[in-house]
Short mmCIF file of C-alpha atoms and ligand atoms in Angstrom, two decimals:
data_model
loop_
_atom_site.label_atom_id
_atom_site.label_comp_id
_atom_site.label_asym_id
_atom_site.label_seq_id
_atom_site.Cartn_x
_atom_site.Cartn_y
_atom_site.Cartn_z
CA MET A 17 -1.85 -6.63 -2.13
CA ALA A 18 -4.74 -8.84 -1.01
CA LEU A 19 -7.91 -9.33 -3.05
CA ILE A 20 -10.87 -6.94 -3.10
CA SER A 21 -13.90 -8.68 -1.52
CA PRO A 22 -16.96 -8.25 -3.72
CA SER A 23 -20.17 -6.90 -2.17
CA ARG A 24 -23.24 -4.90 -3.10
CA ARG A 25 -21.55 -1.62 -1.97
CA LEU A 26 -18.79 -2.16 -4.54
CA ARG A 27 -20.85 -1.85 -7.67
CA ARG A 28 -20.36 -4.06 -10.72
CA THR A 29 -21.08 -2.57 -14.13
CA PRO A 30 -23.06 -3.54 -17.26
CA PHE A 31 -19.71 -4.66 -18.76
CA SER A 32 -18.24 -6.56 -15.78
CA ASP A 33 -18.96 -9.97 -17.31
CA GLY A 34 -16.95 -8.96 -20.42
CA VAL A 35 -14.17 -7.48 -18.34
CA GLU A 36 -13.83 -10.71 -16.35
CA ALA A 37 -14.00 -12.89 -19.47
CA ALA A 38 -11.15 -10.75 -20.91
CA GLY A 39 -8.98 -11.72 -17.95
CA VAL A 40 -8.85 -8.53 -15.84
CA LYS A 41 -5.91 -8.83 -13.40
CA GLY A 42 -6.42 -5.78 -11.15
CA TYR A 43 -9.15 -3.37 -10.05
CA THR A 44 -9.32 -0.13 -8.21
CA VAL A 45 -12.40 1.43 -6.66
CA TYR A 46 -13.75 4.67 -8.20
CA ASN A 47 -17.04 6.28 -7.20
CA ARG A 48 -17.74 3.06 -5.25
CA MET A 49 -17.60 1.09 -8.50
CA LEU A 50 -15.07 -1.36 -9.96
CA LEU A 51 -12.53 0.15 -12.38
CA PRO A 52 -10.05 -2.21 -14.05
CA THR A 53 -6.39 -1.16 -13.79
CA VAL A 54 -4.58 -3.97 -15.62
CA PHE A 55 -5.31 -6.77 -18.10
CA ARG A 56 -2.04 -8.32 -19.36
CA SER A 57 0.51 -6.08 -17.61
CA VAL A 58 0.48 -2.29 -17.30
CA GLU A 59 3.42 -2.19 -19.80
CA GLU A 60 1.82 -4.57 -22.29
CA ASP A 61 -1.47 -2.71 -22.05
CA TYR A 62 0.45 0.52 -22.63
CA HIS A 63 2.12 -0.60 -25.87
CA HIS A 64 -1.14 -2.09 -27.14
CA LEU A 65 -3.09 1.13 -26.37
CA LYS A 66 -0.57 3.11 -28.43
CA ASN A 67 -0.61 0.69 -31.37
CA ALA A 68 -4.05 -0.89 -31.68
CA VAL A 69 -7.44 -0.20 -30.10
CA GLN A 70 -8.94 -0.96 -26.69
CA ILE A 71 -12.40 -1.14 -25.13
CA TRP A 72 -12.51 0.38 -21.61
CA ASP A 73 -15.22 -0.17 -19.00
CA VAL A 74 -15.29 3.34 -17.51
CA SER A 75 -18.80 2.97 -16.04
CA CYS A 76 -17.31 4.43 -12.84
CA GLU A 77 -17.39 7.80 -14.57
CA ARG A 78 -20.86 8.25 -13.08
CA GLN A 79 -23.23 10.91 -14.34
CA VAL A 80 -24.84 13.59 -12.19
CA GLU A 81 -27.90 14.52 -14.25
CA LEU A 82 -29.45 18.03 -14.05
CA ARG A 83 -32.93 18.20 -15.55
CA GLY A 84 -35.36 21.13 -15.53
CA PRO A 85 -35.66 24.90 -16.27
CA ASP A 86 -32.81 25.81 -13.89
CA ALA A 87 -30.32 23.15 -15.08
CA GLY A 88 -28.14 25.63 -16.97
CA LYS A 89 -28.17 28.12 -14.12
CA LEU A 90 -27.12 25.39 -11.66
CA MET A 91 -24.37 24.13 -14.00
CA GLN A 92 -22.87 27.65 -14.18
CA MET A 93 -23.07 27.98 -10.34
CA LEU A 94 -20.96 24.79 -10.15
CA THR A 95 -18.02 25.83 -12.35
CA PRO A 96 -15.83 28.89 -12.91
CA ARG A 97 -15.63 27.95 -16.63
CA ASP A 98 -17.85 30.28 -18.71
CA LEU A 99 -20.61 28.14 -20.21
CA ARG A 100 -22.45 30.88 -22.15
CA GLY A 101 -21.05 29.84 -25.52
CA MET A 102 -21.62 26.12 -24.98
CA LEU A 103 -24.14 24.46 -27.31
CA PRO A 104 -26.09 21.21 -27.04
CA GLY A 105 -23.86 18.51 -28.48
CA GLN A 106 -20.75 19.86 -26.76
CA CYS A 107 -18.67 18.54 -23.88
CA PHE A 108 -16.53 20.76 -21.65
CA TYR A 109 -13.82 19.80 -19.19
CA VAL A 110 -14.92 21.83 -16.14
CA PRO A 111 -13.21 22.39 -12.76
CA ILE A 112 -15.78 22.29 -9.90
CA VAL A 113 -14.71 24.28 -6.80
CA ASP A 114 -16.08 24.92 -3.32
CA GLU A 115 -16.55 28.38 -1.74
CA THR A 116 -12.82 28.57 -0.94
CA GLY A 117 -11.80 27.78 -4.51
CA GLY A 118 -10.78 24.21 -3.56
CA MET A 119 -11.20 21.54 -6.25
CA LEU A 120 -14.18 19.24 -5.60
CA ASN A 121 -14.03 17.37 -8.92
CA ASP A 122 -12.78 17.77 -12.51
CA PRO A 123 -15.55 16.29 -14.61
CA VAL A 124 -16.65 16.46 -18.22
CA ALA A 125 -19.90 18.45 -18.57
CA VAL A 126 -22.15 17.09 -21.33
CA LYS A 127 -24.85 19.47 -22.60
CA LEU A 128 -27.72 17.31 -23.94
CA SER A 129 -30.13 20.26 -24.31
CA GLU A 130 -30.72 23.63 -22.61
CA ASP A 131 -32.48 21.95 -19.70
CA ARG A 132 -30.65 18.62 -19.52
CA TRP A 133 -26.96 18.11 -18.61
CA TRP A 134 -24.74 15.26 -17.47
CA ILE A 135 -21.75 15.86 -15.31
CA SER A 136 -19.39 12.89 -15.96
CA ILE A 137 -17.58 12.86 -12.63
CA ALA A 138 -14.13 11.95 -11.34
CA ASP A 139 -13.78 10.12 -8.00
CA SER A 140 -15.56 12.29 -5.41
CA ASP A 141 -19.17 12.41 -4.15
CA LEU A 142 -20.26 15.32 -6.29
CA LEU A 143 -23.95 14.30 -6.25
CA PHE A 144 -24.30 15.41 -2.61
CA TRP A 145 -22.78 18.83 -3.28
CA VAL A 146 -25.01 19.37 -6.35
CA LYS A 147 -28.19 18.23 -4.54
CA GLY A 148 -27.32 20.52 -1.61
CA ILE A 149 -26.93 23.52 -3.84
CA ALA A 150 -30.07 22.79 -5.90
CA ASN A 151 -32.14 22.46 -2.70
CA GLY A 152 -30.48 25.29 -0.76
CA TRP A 153 -31.20 27.71 -3.65
CA ARG A 154 -34.67 26.24 -4.25
CA LEU A 155 -33.78 25.69 -7.94
CA ASP A 156 -36.34 24.23 -10.33
CA VAL A 157 -34.16 21.25 -11.28
CA LEU A 158 -34.03 17.48 -10.66
CA VAL A 159 -30.62 16.12 -9.65
CA ASP A 160 -29.91 12.40 -9.68
CA GLU A 161 -27.58 9.65 -10.86
CA PRO A 162 -29.12 8.04 -13.96
CA ASP A 163 -28.35 4.47 -15.14
CA VAL A 164 -25.70 5.67 -17.60
CA SER A 165 -22.40 3.85 -18.05
CA PRO A 166 -19.63 5.17 -20.33
CA LEU A 167 -17.69 2.69 -22.48
CA ALA A 168 -14.53 4.15 -24.02
CA VAL A 169 -12.89 3.03 -27.30
CA GLN A 170 -9.32 4.36 -27.29
CA GLY A 171 -6.31 3.94 -29.56
CA PRO A 172 -5.13 4.72 -33.12
CA HIS A 173 -7.73 2.35 -34.65
CA ALA A 174 -10.63 3.74 -32.63
CA ASP A 175 -12.19 5.46 -35.69
CA ASP A 176 -12.03 2.32 -37.81
CA LEU A 177 -13.57 0.11 -35.13
CA MET A 178 -16.29 2.61 -34.29
CA ALA A 179 -17.18 3.09 -37.97
CA ALA A 180 -17.56 -0.68 -38.32
CA VAL A 181 -20.19 -0.75 -35.57
CA PHE A 182 -21.89 2.68 -35.87
CA GLY A 183 -21.23 3.71 -39.49
CA ASP A 184 -18.86 6.17 -41.17
CA ALA A 185 -20.73 9.21 -39.76
CA ILE A 186 -18.88 8.58 -36.46
CA ARG A 187 -15.68 9.76 -38.13
CA ASP A 188 -17.13 13.32 -38.45
CA VAL A 189 -17.72 13.72 -34.67
CA ARG A 190 -15.28 16.48 -33.61
CA PHE A 191 -13.18 16.54 -30.39
CA PHE A 192 -15.31 17.01 -27.27
CA ARG A 193 -18.51 16.95 -29.34
CA PHE A 194 -21.08 14.17 -29.33
CA GLY A 195 -23.76 12.81 -31.64
CA MET A 196 -26.61 10.38 -31.17
CA PHE A 197 -26.03 6.96 -32.79
CA ASP A 198 -28.21 3.84 -33.10
CA PHE A 199 -27.32 0.52 -31.60
CA GLN A 200 -29.91 -2.29 -31.78
CA GLY A 201 -32.74 0.21 -32.09
CA ARG A 202 -31.70 2.54 -29.29
CA GLU A 203 -29.88 5.91 -29.53
CA PHE A 204 -26.80 6.62 -27.45
CA ALA A 205 -24.67 9.74 -27.10
CA ILE A 206 -21.18 9.12 -28.44
CA ALA A 207 -18.45 11.69 -27.87
CA ARG A 208 -14.94 12.04 -29.25
CA SER A 209 -13.22 12.10 -25.84
CA GLY A 210 -11.56 9.80 -23.35
CA TYR A 211 -8.87 9.54 -20.72
CA SER A 212 -5.90 8.98 -23.01
CA ARG A 213 -3.89 10.91 -25.60
CA GLN A 214 -4.36 8.17 -28.27
CA GLY A 215 -7.71 9.43 -29.56
CA GLY A 216 -11.08 7.75 -29.42
CA PHE A 217 -14.66 7.86 -28.27
CA GLU A 218 -16.92 7.46 -25.25
CA ILE A 219 -20.29 5.73 -25.64
CA TYR A 220 -22.78 6.72 -22.94
CA LEU A 221 -24.77 3.51 -22.50
CA GLU A 222 -28.22 4.31 -21.09
CA GLY A 223 -29.73 1.32 -19.28
CA SER A 224 -27.75 -1.83 -18.56
CA ASP A 225 -29.44 -4.41 -20.81
CA LEU A 226 -27.45 -3.59 -23.93
CA GLY A 227 -24.10 -3.46 -22.04
CA MET A 228 -22.87 -6.96 -23.00
CA PRO A 229 -24.36 -6.85 -26.55
CA LEU A 230 -22.44 -3.59 -27.09
CA TRP A 231 -19.23 -4.95 -25.57
CA ASN A 232 -19.51 -8.11 -27.74
CA ALA A 233 -20.25 -6.14 -30.94
CA LEU A 234 -17.13 -4.05 -30.44
CA MET A 235 -14.97 -7.01 -29.61
CA GLU A 236 -16.22 -8.91 -32.70
CA ALA A 237 -15.82 -5.95 -35.13
CA GLY A 238 -12.38 -5.07 -33.71
CA LYS A 239 -10.68 -8.40 -34.39
CA LYS A 240 -8.89 -7.12 -37.51
CA TRP A 241 -7.33 -4.30 -35.49
CA ASP A 242 -6.30 -6.60 -32.61
CA VAL A 243 -8.89 -5.09 -30.22
CA HIS A 244 -8.40 -5.95 -26.54
CA ALA A 245 -10.02 -5.04 -23.30
CA GLY A 246 -8.09 -2.19 -21.68
CA CYS A 247 -8.42 0.54 -19.09
CA PRO A 248 -7.05 3.96 -18.29
CA ASN A 249 -3.28 3.32 -18.38
CA LEU A 250 -1.13 4.75 -15.61
CA ILE A 251 1.98 5.22 -17.77
CA GLU A 252 0.18 6.77 -20.75
CA ARG A 253 -1.87 9.13 -18.66
CA ILE A 254 1.18 10.45 -16.82
CA GLU A 255 3.01 10.94 -20.11
CA GLY A 256 -0.05 12.85 -21.37
CA GLY A 257 -0.43 14.93 -18.19
CA LEU A 258 -4.02 13.78 -17.55
CA LEU A 259 -4.74 14.55 -13.91
CA SER A 260 -6.37 12.13 -11.44
CA TYR A 261 -8.60 13.69 -8.82
CA GLY A 262 -7.77 12.37 -5.33
CA ASN A 263 -4.19 11.53 -6.53
CA ASP A 264 -2.75 14.63 -8.21
CA MET A 265 -5.20 17.12 -6.64
CA THR A 266 -7.67 17.35 -3.75
CA ASP A 267 -9.92 19.99 -2.22
CA ASP A 268 -6.76 21.59 -0.83
CA ASN A 269 -5.77 22.70 -4.36
CA THR A 270 -7.14 25.49 -6.50
CA PRO A 271 -7.64 24.97 -10.26
CA HIS A 272 -4.74 27.39 -10.87
CA GLU A 273 -2.42 25.18 -8.87
CA CYS A 274 -3.58 22.21 -11.00
CA GLY A 275 -2.82 24.02 -14.29
CA LEU A 276 -6.55 24.29 -14.87
CA GLY A 277 -6.57 28.11 -14.80
CA LYS A 278 -7.18 28.00 -18.57
CA PHE A 279 -10.57 26.42 -17.87
CA CYS A 280 -11.54 29.25 -15.44
CA ASN A 281 -13.12 32.44 -16.67
CA THR A 282 -13.61 33.85 -13.23
CA HIS A 283 -14.47 37.34 -14.47
CA THR A 284 -17.31 36.28 -16.76
CA ALA A 285 -18.57 33.13 -14.99
CA ILE A 286 -21.02 35.24 -13.03
CA GLY A 287 -22.75 33.46 -10.15
CA CYS A 288 -20.27 30.56 -9.81
CA ILE A 289 -19.50 29.32 -6.29
CA GLY A 290 -15.94 30.21 -5.22
CA ARG A 291 -15.71 33.17 -7.60
CA ASP A 292 -14.37 35.64 -5.01
CA ALA A 293 -11.77 33.20 -3.75
CA LEU A 294 -10.66 32.40 -7.35
CA LEU A 295 -10.51 36.13 -8.26
CA ARG A 296 -8.00 36.44 -5.42
CA VAL A 297 -5.82 33.50 -6.42
CA ALA A 298 -5.98 34.50 -10.11
CA LYS A 299 -4.72 37.97 -9.17
CA GLU A 300 -1.94 36.86 -6.82
CA GLY A 301 -1.06 33.72 -8.80
CA PRO A 302 -0.59 30.27 -7.29
CA VAL A 303 2.45 29.55 -5.11
CA GLN A 304 2.73 25.92 -6.28
CA GLN A 305 1.70 24.20 -9.50
CA ILE A 306 1.41 20.79 -11.16
CA ARG A 307 4.53 19.80 -13.10
CA ALA A 308 5.86 16.92 -15.13
CA ILE A 309 8.79 15.37 -13.26
CA ALA A 310 11.37 12.93 -14.67
CA ILE A 311 12.76 10.73 -11.89
CA ASP A 312 16.20 9.21 -12.53
CA GLY A 313 17.19 5.59 -12.06
CA ASP A 314 15.38 2.24 -12.41
CA ALA A 315 11.61 1.72 -12.41
CA VAL A 316 10.09 3.34 -9.31
CA PRO A 317 7.63 1.40 -7.11
CA GLY A 318 3.90 2.23 -7.22
CA CYS A 319 3.10 5.69 -5.76
CA ASP A 320 0.44 4.98 -3.16
CA ARG A 321 1.37 7.95 -0.95
CA ALA A 322 2.76 11.38 -1.77
CA TRP A 323 6.57 11.37 -2.13
CA PRO A 324 8.27 14.50 -0.73
CA ILE A 325 10.20 16.60 -3.23
CA LEU A 326 13.32 18.14 -1.65
CA ALA A 327 15.78 20.82 -2.68
CA ASP A 328 18.94 20.82 -0.50
CA GLY A 329 16.94 18.82 2.05
CA VAL A 330 14.06 21.35 2.21
CA ALA A 331 10.54 20.26 1.16
CA VAL A 332 9.42 22.10 -1.98
CA GLY A 333 6.59 19.83 -3.21
CA GLN A 334 5.44 16.28 -3.67
CA VAL A 335 5.10 13.57 -6.34
CA THR A 336 1.58 12.15 -6.56
CA SER A 337 1.74 9.78 -9.58
CA ALA A 338 4.74 7.97 -11.07
CA ALA A 339 5.59 5.10 -13.41
CA TRP A 340 8.39 3.76 -15.60
CA SER A 341 7.97 4.86 -19.22
CA PRO A 342 9.32 2.37 -21.77
CA ASP A 343 9.00 4.88 -24.60
CA PHE A 344 10.86 7.70 -22.87
CA ASN A 345 13.28 5.45 -20.99
CA THR A 346 12.81 7.31 -17.68
CA ASN A 347 10.38 7.42 -14.81
CA VAL A 348 7.56 9.83 -15.63
CA ALA A 349 5.74 11.55 -12.78
CA ILE A 350 3.22 14.23 -11.87
CA GLY A 351 3.85 16.42 -8.83
CA MET A 352 3.04 19.71 -7.19
CA VAL A 353 6.10 22.02 -7.00
CA ARG A 354 6.64 25.33 -5.22
CA MET A 355 7.15 28.45 -7.30
CA THR A 356 10.85 28.71 -6.35
CA HIS A 357 11.53 25.38 -8.03
CA TRP A 358 8.95 25.00 -10.78
CA ASN A 359 10.98 26.25 -13.75
CA GLU A 360 11.97 23.99 -16.68
CA GLY A 361 15.09 21.99 -16.00
CA THR A 362 15.21 22.53 -12.20
CA LYS A 363 17.02 19.63 -10.45
CA LEU A 364 15.44 18.19 -7.33
CA ASP A 365 15.39 15.13 -5.08
CA VAL A 366 12.41 12.88 -4.63
CA ALA A 367 12.13 10.90 -1.37
CA LEU A 368 10.78 7.48 -2.31
CA PRO A 369 9.81 5.22 0.60
CA GLU A 370 13.18 3.36 0.52
CA GLU A 371 15.63 5.79 -1.10
CA THR A 372 16.11 9.27 -2.51
CA ARG A 373 16.36 9.81 -6.27
CA THR A 374 17.43 12.79 -8.37
CA ALA A 375 14.79 14.30 -10.67
CA THR A 376 14.16 17.09 -13.19
CA VAL A 377 11.18 19.45 -13.46
CA HIS A 378 9.55 19.91 -16.88
CA GLU A 379 6.98 22.52 -17.90
CA LYS A 380 5.48 20.31 -20.57
CA PHE A 381 4.34 16.69 -20.36
CA TRP A 382 5.62 13.97 -22.67
CA LEU A 383 2.59 13.54 -24.98
N1 THG B 11 -14.37 11.09 -19.65
C1 THG B 11 -15.57 11.21 -19.07
N2 THG B 11 -15.75 11.38 -17.77
C2 THG B 11 -14.62 11.41 -16.96
C3 THG B 11 -13.33 11.30 -17.50
C4 THG B 11 -13.24 11.14 -18.91
N3 THG B 11 -14.80 11.51 -15.66
C5 THG B 11 -13.67 11.28 -14.77
C6 THG B 11 -12.40 11.82 -15.32
N4 THG B 11 -12.22 11.35 -16.72
C7 THG B 11 -12.43 13.32 -15.26
N5 THG B 11 -11.11 13.89 -15.53
C8 THG B 11 -10.71 14.30 -16.78
C9 THG B 11 -9.42 14.72 -16.95
C10 THG B 11 -8.96 15.12 -18.20
C11 THG B 11 -9.82 15.09 -19.30
C12 THG B 11 -11.11 14.63 -19.13
C13 THG B 11 -11.57 14.26 -17.86
C14 THG B 11 -9.35 15.52 -20.61
N6 THG B 11 -8.55 16.59 -20.67
C15 THG B 11 -7.94 17.08 -21.88
C16 THG B 11 -6.76 17.95 -21.49
O1 THG B 11 -6.63 18.26 -20.36
O2 THG B 11 -5.99 18.29 -22.37
C17 THG B 11 -8.89 17.84 -22.80
C18 THG B 11 -9.50 19.06 -22.16
C19 THG B 11 -10.12 20.01 -23.17
O3 THG B 11 -9.47 20.40 -24.12
O4 THG B 11 -11.29 20.43 -22.97
O5 THG B 11 -9.70 14.98 -21.66
O6 THG B 11 -12.08 10.99 -19.47
N7 THG B 11 -16.67 11.14 -19.85
#
């Protein structure tokens, strides 16, 4: 692949100087912002993530902020997940669907207070959809993208490193909760969350000026745990079954197809967009669903287009993410599989660009 040409449209982040100094070797583009994909090698980064601790520049997880008396009402219109029991200080993984029940995004909703929310988005232009709804319904709410840039600290030593910088109280933050913590005289929301199965935190940096001081403080304090710059790791996230919007699902898929039915309370999420469509799919059940797929043979090439899944030569699904897993000694993959072939242990063929491989369907992911 050729290089990415830098320009103003392809936004840098408050941590880009640190990312470059750490020797980033590859980037992708996510919400029109740079997102690192590899530092040493994807495999080295993978082993290090599972054994030490990493600092991830995930500024590309942009926030859509809802502020005003109708913020809570708007948030519930956006998602079929029932938000009535959600308290300030909590984060919820929330499917966002359109009027047909198609997935528009799968963000983390952060409830700062009754009238202030952040929607920490995956890679789609959710801001336009949210502004359109707020204006179309004449809601009393401001919708914009604030200058907030998440920095993730992930890995088995995340608690130790975070405690060294923010104090031991950080250890008491529960999963998908956040607290406010001081750094150089300013307060930042810090949640126990992140796009890996190794545990850790996400620091929501507000304003860019403290970006490099924060990066440097974490790098300095983390030396004894072999801290390194990292990024969401393809192998680890497939092993963990963490979905990637635009790769593993698009607006052609319902949350039920994506295995996100457990985050939909379509009967009680009154007023949510797409409710009627989702009531129908919930009743009938999806005809295809996300599955873990083990692909036989040597390391597969990068999956930059959907690979057809075949049974006796007939298309029954597609693989959308795949990588060689050193720990499980097989190719791990995520795919969408038709109902007739989605049971545990089903044997299938996957048509890679150059060859066809045998594969096995699993109902559970590896981590
Ligand atoms: N953190 C934050 N923003 C994000 C992501 C993140 N925005 C983009 C992207 N990641 C959104 N997608 C996901 C996908 C999965 C999870 C979080 C965001 C996730 N899922 C767990 C699971 O599926 O088991 C936990 C869900 C739960 O129990 O509520 O963590 O990573 N800020």
